[in-house]
Coordinates of C-alpha atoms in Angstrom, one line a residue:
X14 CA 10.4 0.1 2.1
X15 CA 12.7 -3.2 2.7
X16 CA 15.6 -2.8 4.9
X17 CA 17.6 0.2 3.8
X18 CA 15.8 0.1 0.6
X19 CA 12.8 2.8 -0.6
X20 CA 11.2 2.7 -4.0
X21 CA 8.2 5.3 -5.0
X22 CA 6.3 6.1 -7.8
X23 CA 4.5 9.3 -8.7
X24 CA 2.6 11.0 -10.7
X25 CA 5.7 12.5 -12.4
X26 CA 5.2 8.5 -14.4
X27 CA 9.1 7.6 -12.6
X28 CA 9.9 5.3 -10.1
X29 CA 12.6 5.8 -8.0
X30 CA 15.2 4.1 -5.6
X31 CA 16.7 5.6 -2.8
X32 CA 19.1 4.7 0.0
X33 CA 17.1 5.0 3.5
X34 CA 20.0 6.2 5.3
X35 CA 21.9 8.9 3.1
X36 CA 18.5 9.8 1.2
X37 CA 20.3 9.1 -2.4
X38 CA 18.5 8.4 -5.5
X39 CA 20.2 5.3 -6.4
X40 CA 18.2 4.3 -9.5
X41 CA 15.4 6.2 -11.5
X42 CA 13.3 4.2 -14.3
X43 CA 10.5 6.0 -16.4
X44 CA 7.4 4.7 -17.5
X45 CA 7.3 6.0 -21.3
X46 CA 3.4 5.7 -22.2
X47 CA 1.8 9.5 -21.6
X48 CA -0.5 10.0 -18.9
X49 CA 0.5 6.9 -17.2
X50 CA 1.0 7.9 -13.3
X51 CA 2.4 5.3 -11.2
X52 CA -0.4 4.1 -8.8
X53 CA 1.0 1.3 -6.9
X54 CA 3.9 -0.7 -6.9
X55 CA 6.2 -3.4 -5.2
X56 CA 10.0 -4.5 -5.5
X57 CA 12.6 -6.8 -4.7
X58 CA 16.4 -7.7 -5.3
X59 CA 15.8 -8.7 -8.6
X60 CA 12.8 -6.5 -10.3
X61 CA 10.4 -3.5 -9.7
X62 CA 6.8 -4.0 -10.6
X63 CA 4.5 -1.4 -11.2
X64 CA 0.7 0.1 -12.6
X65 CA 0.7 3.2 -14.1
X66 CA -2.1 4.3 -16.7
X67 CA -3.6 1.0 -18.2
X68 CA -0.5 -1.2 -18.1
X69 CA 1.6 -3.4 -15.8
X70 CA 5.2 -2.9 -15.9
X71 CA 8.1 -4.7 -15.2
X72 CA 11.8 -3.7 -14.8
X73 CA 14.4 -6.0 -14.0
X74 CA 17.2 -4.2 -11.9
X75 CA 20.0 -6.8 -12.9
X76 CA 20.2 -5.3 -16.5
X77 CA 20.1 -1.7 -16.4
X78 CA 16.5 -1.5 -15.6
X79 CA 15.4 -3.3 -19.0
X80 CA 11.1 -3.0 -19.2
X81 CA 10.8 -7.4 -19.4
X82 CA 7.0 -7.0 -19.5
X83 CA 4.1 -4.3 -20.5
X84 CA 1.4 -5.8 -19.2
X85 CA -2.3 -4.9 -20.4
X86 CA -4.6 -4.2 -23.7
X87 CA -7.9 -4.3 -21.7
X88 CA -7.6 -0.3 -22.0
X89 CA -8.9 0.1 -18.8
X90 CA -7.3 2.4 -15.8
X91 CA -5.1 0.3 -13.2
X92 CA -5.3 1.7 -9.3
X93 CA -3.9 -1.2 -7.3
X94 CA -1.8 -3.6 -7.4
X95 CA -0.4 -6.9 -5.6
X96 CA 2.1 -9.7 -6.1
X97 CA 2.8 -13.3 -6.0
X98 CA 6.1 -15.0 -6.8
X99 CA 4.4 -16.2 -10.4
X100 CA 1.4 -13.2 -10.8
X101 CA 0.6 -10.1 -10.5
X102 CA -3.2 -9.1 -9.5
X103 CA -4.6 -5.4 -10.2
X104 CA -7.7 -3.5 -9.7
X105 CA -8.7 -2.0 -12.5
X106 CA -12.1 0.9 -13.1
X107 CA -14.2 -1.6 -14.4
X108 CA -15.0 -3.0 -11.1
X109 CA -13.0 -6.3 -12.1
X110 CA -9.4 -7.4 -10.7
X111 CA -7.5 -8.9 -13.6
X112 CA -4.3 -11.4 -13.0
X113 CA -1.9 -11.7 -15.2
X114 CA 1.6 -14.2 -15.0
X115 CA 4.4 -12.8 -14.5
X116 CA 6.3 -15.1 -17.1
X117 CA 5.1 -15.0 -20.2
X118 CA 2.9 -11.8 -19.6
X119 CA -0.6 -12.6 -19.7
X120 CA -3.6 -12.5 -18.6
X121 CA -4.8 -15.8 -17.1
X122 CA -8.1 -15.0 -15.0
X123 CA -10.5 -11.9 -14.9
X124 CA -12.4 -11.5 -11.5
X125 CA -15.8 -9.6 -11.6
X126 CA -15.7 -8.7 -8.6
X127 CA -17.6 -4.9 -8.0
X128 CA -19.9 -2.2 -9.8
X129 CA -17.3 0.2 -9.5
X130 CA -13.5 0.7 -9.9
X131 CA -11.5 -1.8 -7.3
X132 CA -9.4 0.8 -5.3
X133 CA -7.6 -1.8 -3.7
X134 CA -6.9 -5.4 -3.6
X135 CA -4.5 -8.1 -1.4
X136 CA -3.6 -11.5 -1.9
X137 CA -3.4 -14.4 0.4
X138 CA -1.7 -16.9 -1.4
X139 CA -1.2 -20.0 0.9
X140 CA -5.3 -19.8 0.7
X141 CA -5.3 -18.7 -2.7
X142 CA -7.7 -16.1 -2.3
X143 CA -7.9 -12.5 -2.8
X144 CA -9.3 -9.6 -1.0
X145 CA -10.8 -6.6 -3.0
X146 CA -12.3 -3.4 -1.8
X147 CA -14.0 -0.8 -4.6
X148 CA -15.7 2.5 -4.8
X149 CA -18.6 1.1 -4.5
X150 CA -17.7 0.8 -0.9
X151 CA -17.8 -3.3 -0.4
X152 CA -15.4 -6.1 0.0
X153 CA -15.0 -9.4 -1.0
X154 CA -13.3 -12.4 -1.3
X155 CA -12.6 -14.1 -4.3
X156 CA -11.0 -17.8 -5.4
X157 CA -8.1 -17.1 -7.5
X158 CA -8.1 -20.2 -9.3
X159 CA -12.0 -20.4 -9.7
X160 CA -12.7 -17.1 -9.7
X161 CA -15.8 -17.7 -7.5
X162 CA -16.4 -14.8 -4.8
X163 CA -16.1 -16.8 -1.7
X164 CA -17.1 -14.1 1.0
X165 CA -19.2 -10.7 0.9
X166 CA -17.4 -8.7 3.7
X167 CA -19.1 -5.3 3.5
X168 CA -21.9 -4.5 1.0
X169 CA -21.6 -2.0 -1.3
X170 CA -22.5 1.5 0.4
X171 CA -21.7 5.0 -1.5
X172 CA -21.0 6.7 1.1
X173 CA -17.9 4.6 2.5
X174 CA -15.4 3.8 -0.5
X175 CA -12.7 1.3 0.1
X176 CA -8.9 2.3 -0.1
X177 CA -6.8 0.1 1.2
X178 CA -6.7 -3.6 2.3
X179 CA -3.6 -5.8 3.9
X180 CA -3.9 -9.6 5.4
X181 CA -2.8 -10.2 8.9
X182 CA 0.3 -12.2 9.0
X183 CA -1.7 -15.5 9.7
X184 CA -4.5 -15.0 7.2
X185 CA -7.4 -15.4 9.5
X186 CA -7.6 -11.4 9.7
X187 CA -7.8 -9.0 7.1
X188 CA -7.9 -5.1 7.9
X189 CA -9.1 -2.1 5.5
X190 CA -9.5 1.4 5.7
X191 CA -12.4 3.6 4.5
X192 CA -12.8 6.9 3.0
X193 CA -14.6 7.8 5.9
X194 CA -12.0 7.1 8.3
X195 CA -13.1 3.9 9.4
X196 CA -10.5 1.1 10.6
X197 CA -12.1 -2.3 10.6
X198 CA -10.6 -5.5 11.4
X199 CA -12.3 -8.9 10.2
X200 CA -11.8 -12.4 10.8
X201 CA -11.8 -14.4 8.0
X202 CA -13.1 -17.6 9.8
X203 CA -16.2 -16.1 11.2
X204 CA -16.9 -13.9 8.5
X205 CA -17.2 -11.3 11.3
X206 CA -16.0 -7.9 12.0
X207 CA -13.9 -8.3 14.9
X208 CA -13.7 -5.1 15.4
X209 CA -13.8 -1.4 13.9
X210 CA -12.5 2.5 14.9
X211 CA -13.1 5.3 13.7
X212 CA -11.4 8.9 14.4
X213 CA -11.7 12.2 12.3
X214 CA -13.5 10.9 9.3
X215 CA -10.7 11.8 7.3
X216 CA -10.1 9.6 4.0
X217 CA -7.4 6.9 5.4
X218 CA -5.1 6.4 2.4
X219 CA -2.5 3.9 3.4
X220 CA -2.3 1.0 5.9
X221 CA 0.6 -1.2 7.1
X222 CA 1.2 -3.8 9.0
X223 CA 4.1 -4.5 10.7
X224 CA 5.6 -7.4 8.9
X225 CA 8.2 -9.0 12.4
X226 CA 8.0 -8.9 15.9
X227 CA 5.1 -6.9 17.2
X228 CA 1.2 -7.1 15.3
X229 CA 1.8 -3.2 15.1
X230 CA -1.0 -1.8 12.4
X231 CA 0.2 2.0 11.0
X232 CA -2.3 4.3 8.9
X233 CA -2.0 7.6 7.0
X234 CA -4.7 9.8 6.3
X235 CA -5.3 12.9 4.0
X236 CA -5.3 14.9 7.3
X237 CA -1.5 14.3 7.4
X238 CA -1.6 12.4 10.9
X239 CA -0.5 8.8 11.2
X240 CA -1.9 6.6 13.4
X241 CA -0.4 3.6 15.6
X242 CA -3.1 0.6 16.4
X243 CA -3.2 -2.4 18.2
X244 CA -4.1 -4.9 15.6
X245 CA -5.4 -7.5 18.2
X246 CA -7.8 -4.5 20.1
X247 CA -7.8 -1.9 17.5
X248 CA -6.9 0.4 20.3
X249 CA -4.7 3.6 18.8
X250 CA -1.7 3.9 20.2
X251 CA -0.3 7.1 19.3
X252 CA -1.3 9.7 16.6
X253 CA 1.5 11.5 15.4
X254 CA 2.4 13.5 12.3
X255 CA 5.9 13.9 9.9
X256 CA 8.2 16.4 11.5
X257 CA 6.5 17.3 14.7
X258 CA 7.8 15.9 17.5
X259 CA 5.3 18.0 20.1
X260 CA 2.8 14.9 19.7
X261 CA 5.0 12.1 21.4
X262 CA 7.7 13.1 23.2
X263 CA 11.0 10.4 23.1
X264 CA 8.4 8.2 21.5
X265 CA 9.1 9.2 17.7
X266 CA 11.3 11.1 15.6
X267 CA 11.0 12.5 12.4
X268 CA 13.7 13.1 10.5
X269 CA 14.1 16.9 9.9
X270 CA 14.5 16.1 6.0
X271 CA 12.7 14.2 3.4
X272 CA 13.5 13.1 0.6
X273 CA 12.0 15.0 -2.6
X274 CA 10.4 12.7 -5.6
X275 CA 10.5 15.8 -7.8
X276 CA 14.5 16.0 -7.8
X277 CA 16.9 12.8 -9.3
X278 CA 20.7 13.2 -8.5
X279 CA 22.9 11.3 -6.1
X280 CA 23.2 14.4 -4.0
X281 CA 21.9 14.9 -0.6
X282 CA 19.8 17.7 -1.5
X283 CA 16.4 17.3 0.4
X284 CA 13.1 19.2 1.5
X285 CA 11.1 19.6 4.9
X286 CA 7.1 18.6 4.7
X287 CA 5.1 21.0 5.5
X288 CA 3.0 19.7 8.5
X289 CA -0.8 18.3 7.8
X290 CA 0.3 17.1 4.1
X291 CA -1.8 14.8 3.1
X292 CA -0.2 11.2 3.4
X293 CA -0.8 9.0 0.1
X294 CA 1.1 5.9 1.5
X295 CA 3.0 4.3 4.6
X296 CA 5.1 1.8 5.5
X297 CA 6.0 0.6 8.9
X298 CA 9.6 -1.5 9.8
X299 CA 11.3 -2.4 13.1
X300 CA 11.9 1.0 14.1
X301 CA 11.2 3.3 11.5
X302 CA 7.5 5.0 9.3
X303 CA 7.9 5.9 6.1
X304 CA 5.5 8.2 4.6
X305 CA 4.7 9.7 1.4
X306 CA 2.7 13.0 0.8
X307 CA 0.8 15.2 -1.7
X308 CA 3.4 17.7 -1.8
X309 CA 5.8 14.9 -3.9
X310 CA 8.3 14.4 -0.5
X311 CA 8.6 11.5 1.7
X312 CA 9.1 11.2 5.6
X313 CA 10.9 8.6 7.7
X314 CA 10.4 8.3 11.2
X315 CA 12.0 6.3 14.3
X316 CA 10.3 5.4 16.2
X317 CA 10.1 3.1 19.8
X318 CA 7.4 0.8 18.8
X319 CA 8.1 -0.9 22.3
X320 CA 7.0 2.0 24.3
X321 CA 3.7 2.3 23.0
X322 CA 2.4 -1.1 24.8

């Protein structure tokens, strides 16, 4: 989500871009390889980026969605992705995170990073490093220009698989969510958990945080509740969930529609979640959460981020 701007992917192999505020499909582009779901993606004005099956794709927007770049041959399944201005890093099941440039399409560096597939990955670029989390339930820290694994954050443990990572806005904290429903928080500096929740011990899919104004962390779970944190304190603010409004009073509220991924058109035909779908991905703005669920429908929310504090 960017301003009034969504784009999701889904198994369905599309990605799709739709108006925030008149829930329009404004653009639809189709990833042509079978058996290629889209996993993970990010946009801007120009181009979409995606992975989907084994490959790296790139549309460019400007030219009636023209593929510019199929990026892959290492045959292995992609599950994460994340961007640079000039590269594009991705997880892949091998337990490496491969990084490929996004101008002449290839891949420049290989990172071994884990023993199992890397389920999610951030980069900090002013430090040049990148964050990885796996299945095999660790984190590291890796050199992108060396390659050299600069920092063992957790150590691998079966029992707590890794799904998302994001940096904090200054780079000295990065946060990541388990599939045990674990928040922690690090700082990078120390090397040191800072601090770390935990709630229902539902698998937390998706974390966000807030990219202006308030350090305001957002995570979805499999449960279908979404979470509002203190990133400083790790204190939850409010627990809430898409299209119930019983949970926070004049705090939040869901829209009473959501937009359906199943359905392209440029009409205004939409679907209501059911509640407790499990939430794949969120994303937090100023004042709005969008959420996507199992179900193939998404979610937004406003909500007074303010009053929470």
């Amino acid at each position: 989500m960017s301003m009034n701007t969504i784009v999701s992917g889904s198994t369905d192999q599309t990605v799709r871009v739709w108006c925030a505020s008149s829930l329009h499909c404004l653009e639809e582009y189709k990833v042509s390889k079978p058996k290629s779901p889209v996993v993970d993606l990010e946009f801007d004005a120009n181009k979409i980026i995606a992975a989907a099956g084994a490959e790296v794709w790139v549309w460019n927007r400007n030219r009636g969605g023209r593929v510019t770049h199929q990026m892959g041959g290492h045959g292995c399944r992609l599950y994460c992705l994340s961007c640079t201005e000039s590269d594009v890093s991705v997880g892949c099941a091998d337990g490496a995170a491969r990084i490929f440039d996004l101008y002449s399409g290839r891949c420049s560096r290989i990172l071994r990073c884990h023993s199992a597939a890397v389920s999610s990955l951030c980069v900090q670029e002013e430090m040049s490093v990148l964050a990885t989390g796996s299945r095999d339930g660790s984190v590291q820290i890796c050199d992108t220009s060396t390659g050299e694994i600069v920092a063992r954050l957790l150590r691998p443990s079966p029992m707590r698989e890794v799904e998302c990572l994001q940096w904090g806005r200054n780079g000295h904290f990065l946060f990541a969510g388990t599939s045990v429903g674990r928040l922690c928080c690090w700082d990078i500096r120390k090397q040191a958990i800072l601090w770390q929740k935990e709630h229902d011990r539902s698998v937390m899919k998706s974390l966000h945080l807030q990219e202006y104004g308030l350090e305001t962390l957002v995570t979805g779970s499999m449960n279908g509740i979404v979470r509002v944190w203190d990133s400083s304190s790790g204190n939850c603010l409010v627990s809430i969930r898409p299209c119930d409004n019983s949970d926070t009073g004049s705090v939040s509220r869901w829209s009473e529609t959501a937009v359906p991924q199943g359905g392209i058109s440029n009409s205004s035909s939409v679907m209501s979640p059911l509640k407790q779908v499990p939430i794949l991905c969120v994303r937090v703005g100023s004042t709005r959460i969008l959420t996507s669920h199992t179900d193939g429908s998404l979610a937004l929310c406003q909500i007074q981020l303010q009053e929470l504090r």
